[in-house]
CSV table of N, CA, C and O and ligand atoms in Angstrom, one decimal:
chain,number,residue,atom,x,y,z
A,201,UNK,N,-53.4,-23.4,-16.4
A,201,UNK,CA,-52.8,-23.2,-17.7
A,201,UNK,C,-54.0,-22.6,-18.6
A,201,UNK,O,-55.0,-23.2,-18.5
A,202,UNK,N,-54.0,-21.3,-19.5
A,202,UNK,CA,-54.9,-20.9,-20.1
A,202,UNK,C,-54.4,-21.1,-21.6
A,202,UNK,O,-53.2,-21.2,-21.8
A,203,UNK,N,-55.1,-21.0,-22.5
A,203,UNK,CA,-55.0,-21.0,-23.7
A,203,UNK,C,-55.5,-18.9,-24.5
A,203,UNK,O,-56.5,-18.2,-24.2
A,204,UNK,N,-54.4,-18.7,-25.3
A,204,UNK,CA,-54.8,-17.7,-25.9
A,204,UNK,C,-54.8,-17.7,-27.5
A,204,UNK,O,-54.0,-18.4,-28.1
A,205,UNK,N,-55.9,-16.9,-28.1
A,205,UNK,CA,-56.1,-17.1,-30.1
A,205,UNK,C,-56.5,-15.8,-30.1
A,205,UNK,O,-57.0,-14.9,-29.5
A,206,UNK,N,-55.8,-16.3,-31.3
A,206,UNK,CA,-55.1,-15.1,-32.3
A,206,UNK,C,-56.5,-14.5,-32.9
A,206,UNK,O,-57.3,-15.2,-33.5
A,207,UNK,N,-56.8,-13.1,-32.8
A,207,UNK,CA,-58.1,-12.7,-33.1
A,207,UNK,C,-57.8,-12.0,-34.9
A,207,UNK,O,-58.5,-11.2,-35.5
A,208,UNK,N,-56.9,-12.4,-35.3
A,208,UNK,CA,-56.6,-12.2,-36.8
A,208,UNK,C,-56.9,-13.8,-37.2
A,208,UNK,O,-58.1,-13.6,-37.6
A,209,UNK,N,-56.7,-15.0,-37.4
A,209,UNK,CA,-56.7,-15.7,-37.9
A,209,UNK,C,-57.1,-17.5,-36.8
A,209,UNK,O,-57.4,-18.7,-37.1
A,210,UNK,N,-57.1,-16.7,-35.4
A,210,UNK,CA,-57.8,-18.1,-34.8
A,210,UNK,C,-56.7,-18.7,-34.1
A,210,UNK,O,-56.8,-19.1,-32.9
A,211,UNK,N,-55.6,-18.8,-34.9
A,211,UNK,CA,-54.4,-20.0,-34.3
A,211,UNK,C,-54.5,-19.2,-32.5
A,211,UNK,O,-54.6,-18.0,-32.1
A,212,UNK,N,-54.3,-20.8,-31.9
A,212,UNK,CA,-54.3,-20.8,-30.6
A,212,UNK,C,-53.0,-21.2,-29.7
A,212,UNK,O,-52.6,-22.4,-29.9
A,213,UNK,N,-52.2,-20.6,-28.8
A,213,UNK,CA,-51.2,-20.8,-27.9
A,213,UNK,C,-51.6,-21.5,-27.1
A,213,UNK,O,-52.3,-20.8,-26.4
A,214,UNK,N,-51.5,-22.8,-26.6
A,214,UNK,CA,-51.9,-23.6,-25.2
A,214,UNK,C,-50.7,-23.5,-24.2
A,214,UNK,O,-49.6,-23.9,-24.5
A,215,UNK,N,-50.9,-23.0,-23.2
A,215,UNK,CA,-49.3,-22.4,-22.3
A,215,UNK,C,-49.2,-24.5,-21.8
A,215,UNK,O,-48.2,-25.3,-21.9
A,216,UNK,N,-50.0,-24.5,-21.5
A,216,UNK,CA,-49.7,-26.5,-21.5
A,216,UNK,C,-48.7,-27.0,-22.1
A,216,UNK,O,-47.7,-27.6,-21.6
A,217,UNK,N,-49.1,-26.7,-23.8
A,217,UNK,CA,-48.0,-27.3,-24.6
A,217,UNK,C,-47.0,-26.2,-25.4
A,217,UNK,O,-46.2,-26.4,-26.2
A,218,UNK,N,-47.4,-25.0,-24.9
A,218,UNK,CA,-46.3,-24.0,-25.5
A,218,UNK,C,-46.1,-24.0,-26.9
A,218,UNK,O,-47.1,-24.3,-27.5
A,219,UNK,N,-44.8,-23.7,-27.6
A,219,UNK,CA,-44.6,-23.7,-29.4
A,219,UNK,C,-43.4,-24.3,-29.5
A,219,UNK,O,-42.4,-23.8,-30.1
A,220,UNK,N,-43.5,-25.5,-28.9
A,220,UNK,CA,-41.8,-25.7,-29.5
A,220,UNK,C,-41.1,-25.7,-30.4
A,220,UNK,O,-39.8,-25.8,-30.2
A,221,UNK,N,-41.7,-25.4,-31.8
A,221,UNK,CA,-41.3,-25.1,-33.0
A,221,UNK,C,-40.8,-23.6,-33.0
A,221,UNK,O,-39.9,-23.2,-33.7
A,222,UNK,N,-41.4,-22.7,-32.0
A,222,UNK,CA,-40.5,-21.5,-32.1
A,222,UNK,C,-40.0,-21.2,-30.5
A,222,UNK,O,-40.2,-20.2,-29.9
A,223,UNK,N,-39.3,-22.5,-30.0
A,223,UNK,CA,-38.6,-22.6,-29.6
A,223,UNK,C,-39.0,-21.8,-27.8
A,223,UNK,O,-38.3,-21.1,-27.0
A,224,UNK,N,-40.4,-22.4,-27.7
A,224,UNK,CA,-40.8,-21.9,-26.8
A,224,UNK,C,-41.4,-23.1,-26.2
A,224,UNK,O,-42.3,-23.7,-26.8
A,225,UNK,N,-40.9,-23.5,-24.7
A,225,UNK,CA,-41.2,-24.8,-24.3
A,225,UNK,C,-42.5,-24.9,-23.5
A,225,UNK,O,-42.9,-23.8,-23.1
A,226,UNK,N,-43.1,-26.0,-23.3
A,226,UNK,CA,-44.3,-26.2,-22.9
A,226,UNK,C,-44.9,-25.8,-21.3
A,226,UNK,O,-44.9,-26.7,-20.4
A,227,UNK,N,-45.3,-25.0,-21.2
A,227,UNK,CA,-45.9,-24.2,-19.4
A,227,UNK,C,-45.7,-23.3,-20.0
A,227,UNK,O,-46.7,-22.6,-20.0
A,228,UNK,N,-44.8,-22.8,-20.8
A,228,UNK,CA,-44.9,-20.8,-20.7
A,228,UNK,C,-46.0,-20.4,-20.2
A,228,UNK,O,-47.1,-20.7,-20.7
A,229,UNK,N,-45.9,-19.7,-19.4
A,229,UNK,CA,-47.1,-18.8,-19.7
A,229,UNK,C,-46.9,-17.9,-20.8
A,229,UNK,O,-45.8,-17.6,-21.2
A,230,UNK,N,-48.5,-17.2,-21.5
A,230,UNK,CA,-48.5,-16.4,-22.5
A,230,UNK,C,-47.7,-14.9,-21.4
A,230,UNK,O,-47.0,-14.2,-22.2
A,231,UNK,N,-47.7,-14.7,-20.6
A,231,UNK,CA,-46.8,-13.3,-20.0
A,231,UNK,C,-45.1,-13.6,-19.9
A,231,UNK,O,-44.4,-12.8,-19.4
A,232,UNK,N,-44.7,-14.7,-20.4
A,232,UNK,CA,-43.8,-14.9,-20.6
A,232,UNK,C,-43.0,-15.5,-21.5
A,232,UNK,O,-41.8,-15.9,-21.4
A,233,UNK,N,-44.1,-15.6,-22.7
A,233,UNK,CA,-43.5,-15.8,-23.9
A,233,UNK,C,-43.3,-14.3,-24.7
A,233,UNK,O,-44.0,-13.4,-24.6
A,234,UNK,N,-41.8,-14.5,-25.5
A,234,UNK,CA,-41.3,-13.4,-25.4
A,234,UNK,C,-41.9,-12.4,-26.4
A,234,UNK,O,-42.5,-12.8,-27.4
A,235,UNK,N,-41.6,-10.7,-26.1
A,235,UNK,CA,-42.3,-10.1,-26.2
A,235,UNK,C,-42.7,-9.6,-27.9
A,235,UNK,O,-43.7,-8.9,-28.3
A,236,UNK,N,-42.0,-10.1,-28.5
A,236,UNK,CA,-41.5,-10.0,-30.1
A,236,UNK,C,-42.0,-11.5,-30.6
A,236,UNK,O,-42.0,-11.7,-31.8
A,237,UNK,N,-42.2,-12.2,-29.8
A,237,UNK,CA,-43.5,-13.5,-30.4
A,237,UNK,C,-44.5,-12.9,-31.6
A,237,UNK,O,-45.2,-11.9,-31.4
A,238,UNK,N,-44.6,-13.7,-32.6
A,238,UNK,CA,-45.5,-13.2,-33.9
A,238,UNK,C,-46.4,-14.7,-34.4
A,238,UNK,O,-45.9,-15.7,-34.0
A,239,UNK,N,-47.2,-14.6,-34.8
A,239,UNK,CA,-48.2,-15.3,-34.8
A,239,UNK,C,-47.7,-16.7,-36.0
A,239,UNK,O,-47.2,-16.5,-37.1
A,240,UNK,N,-47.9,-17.6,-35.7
A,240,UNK,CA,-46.7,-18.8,-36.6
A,240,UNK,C,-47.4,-18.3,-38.0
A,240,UNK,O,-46.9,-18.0,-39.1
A,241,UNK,N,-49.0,-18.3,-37.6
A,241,UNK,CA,-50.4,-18.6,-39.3
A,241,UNK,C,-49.9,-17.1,-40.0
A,241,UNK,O,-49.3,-17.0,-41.1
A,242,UNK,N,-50.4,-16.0,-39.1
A,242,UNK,CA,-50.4,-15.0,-39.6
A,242,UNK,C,-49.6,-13.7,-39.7
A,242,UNK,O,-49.6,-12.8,-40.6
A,243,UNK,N,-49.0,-13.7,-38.6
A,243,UNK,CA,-47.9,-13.1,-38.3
A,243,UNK,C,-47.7,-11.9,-37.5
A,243,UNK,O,-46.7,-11.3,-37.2
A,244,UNK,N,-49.0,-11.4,-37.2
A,244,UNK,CA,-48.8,-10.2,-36.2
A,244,UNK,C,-49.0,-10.8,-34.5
A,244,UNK,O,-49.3,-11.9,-34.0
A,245,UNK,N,-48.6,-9.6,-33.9
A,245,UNK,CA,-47.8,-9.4,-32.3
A,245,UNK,C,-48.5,-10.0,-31.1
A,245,UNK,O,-49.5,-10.6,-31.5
A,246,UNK,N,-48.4,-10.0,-30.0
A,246,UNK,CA,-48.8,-10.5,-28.9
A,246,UNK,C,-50.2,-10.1,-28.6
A,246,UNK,O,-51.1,-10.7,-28.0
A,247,UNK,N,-50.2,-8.6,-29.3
A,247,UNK,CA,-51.4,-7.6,-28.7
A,247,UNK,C,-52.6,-7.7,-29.1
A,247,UNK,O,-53.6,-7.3,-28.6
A,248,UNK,N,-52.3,-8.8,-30.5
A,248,UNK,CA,-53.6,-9.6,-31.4
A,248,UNK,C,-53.9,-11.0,-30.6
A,248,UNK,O,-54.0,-12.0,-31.4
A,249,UNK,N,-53.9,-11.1,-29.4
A,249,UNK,CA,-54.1,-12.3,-28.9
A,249,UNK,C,-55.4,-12.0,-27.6
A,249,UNK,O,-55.4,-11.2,-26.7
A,250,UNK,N,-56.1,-12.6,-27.7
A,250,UNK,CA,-57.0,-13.0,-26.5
A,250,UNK,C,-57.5,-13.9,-26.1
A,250,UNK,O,-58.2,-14.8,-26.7
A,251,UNK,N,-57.1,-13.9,-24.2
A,251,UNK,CA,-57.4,-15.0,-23.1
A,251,UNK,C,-58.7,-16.1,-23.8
A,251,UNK,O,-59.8,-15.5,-23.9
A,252,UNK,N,-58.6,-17.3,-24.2
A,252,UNK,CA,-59.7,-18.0,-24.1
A,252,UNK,C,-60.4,-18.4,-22.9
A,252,UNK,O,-60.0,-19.1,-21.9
A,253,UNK,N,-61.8,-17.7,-23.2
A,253,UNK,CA,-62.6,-18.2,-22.1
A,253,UNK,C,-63.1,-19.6,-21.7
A,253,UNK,O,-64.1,-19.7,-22.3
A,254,UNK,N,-62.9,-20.6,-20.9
A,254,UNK,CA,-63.5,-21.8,-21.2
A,254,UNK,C,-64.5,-22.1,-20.1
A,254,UNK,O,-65.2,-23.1,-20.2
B,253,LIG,ZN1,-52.8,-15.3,-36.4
Protein backbone atom coordinates (compact mmCIF):
# COMPACT_ATOMS: atom_id res chain seq x y z
CA UNK A 1 0.00 0.00 0.00
CA UNK A 2 1.56 3.47 -0.82
CA UNK A 3 0.56 6.65 0.32
CA UNK A 4 0.28 9.88 -2.12
CA UNK A 5 0.38 14.13 -1.07
CA UNK A 6 -0.92 16.64 -2.56
CA UNK A 7 2.08 18.86 -3.77
CA UNK A 8 -0.40 22.05 -3.51
CA UNK A 9 -1.26 21.83 0.08
CA UNK A 10 0.31 18.46 1.69
CA UNK A 11 -3.02 16.57 2.36
CA UNK A 12 -2.15 12.92 1.96
CA UNK A 13 -4.20 9.71 0.43
CA UNK A 14 -3.25 6.43 2.35
CA UNK A 15 -4.56 3.67 -0.25
CA UNK A 16 -4.63 1.62 3.35
CA UNK A 17 -7.34 3.74 4.61
CA UNK A 18 -8.63 5.31 1.41
CA UNK A 19 -11.37 8.54 1.80
CA UNK A 20 -14.41 7.32 2.93
CA UNK A 21 -15.83 10.61 3.24
CA UNK A 22 -15.62 10.85 -0.54
CA UNK A 23 -16.90 7.76 -0.72
CA UNK A 24 -13.81 6.02 -1.61
CA UNK A 25 -13.22 2.71 0.39
CA UNK A 26 -10.11 1.70 2.10
CA UNK A 27 -7.24 -0.38 -0.37
CA UNK A 28 -7.99 1.73 -3.33
CA UNK A 29 -5.26 2.08 -4.90
CA UNK A 30 -4.36 5.78 -5.94
CA UNK A 31 -4.67 4.17 -9.97
CA UNK A 32 -8.00 3.51 -9.06
CA UNK A 33 -9.42 6.15 -7.39
CA UNK A 34 -11.54 7.82 -9.71
CA UNK A 35 -10.23 9.91 -12.23
CA UNK A 36 -12.16 13.27 -11.40
CA UNK A 37 -11.01 12.86 -7.64
CA UNK A 38 -10.14 16.57 -6.30
CA UNK A 39 -8.15 17.24 -3.47
CA UNK A 40 -10.74 17.28 -0.10
CA UNK A 41 -8.08 20.67 1.52
CA UNK A 42 -7.50 22.25 -1.73
CA UNK A 43 -9.21 21.15 -4.49
CA UNK A 44 -7.19 20.49 -7.58
CA UNK A 45 -6.79 16.98 -9.63
CA UNK A 46 -5.07 13.75 -9.44
CA UNK A 47 -2.04 15.20 -11.46
CA UNK A 48 -1.13 17.39 -8.28
CA UNK A 49 -0.32 14.27 -6.38
CA UNK A 50 2.98 12.56 -5.66
CA UNK A 51 4.06 8.87 -4.73
CA UNK A 52 5.40 9.20 -1.05
CA UNK A 53 8.66 7.99 -0.78
CA UNK A 54 9.22 6.10 2.53
ZN1 LIG B 1 -4.38 19.74 -1.74
Amino acid sequence: MAKYVCDVCGWIYDEEAGYPEGNIAAGTKWADVPADFVCPLCGVDKSQFSLVEE
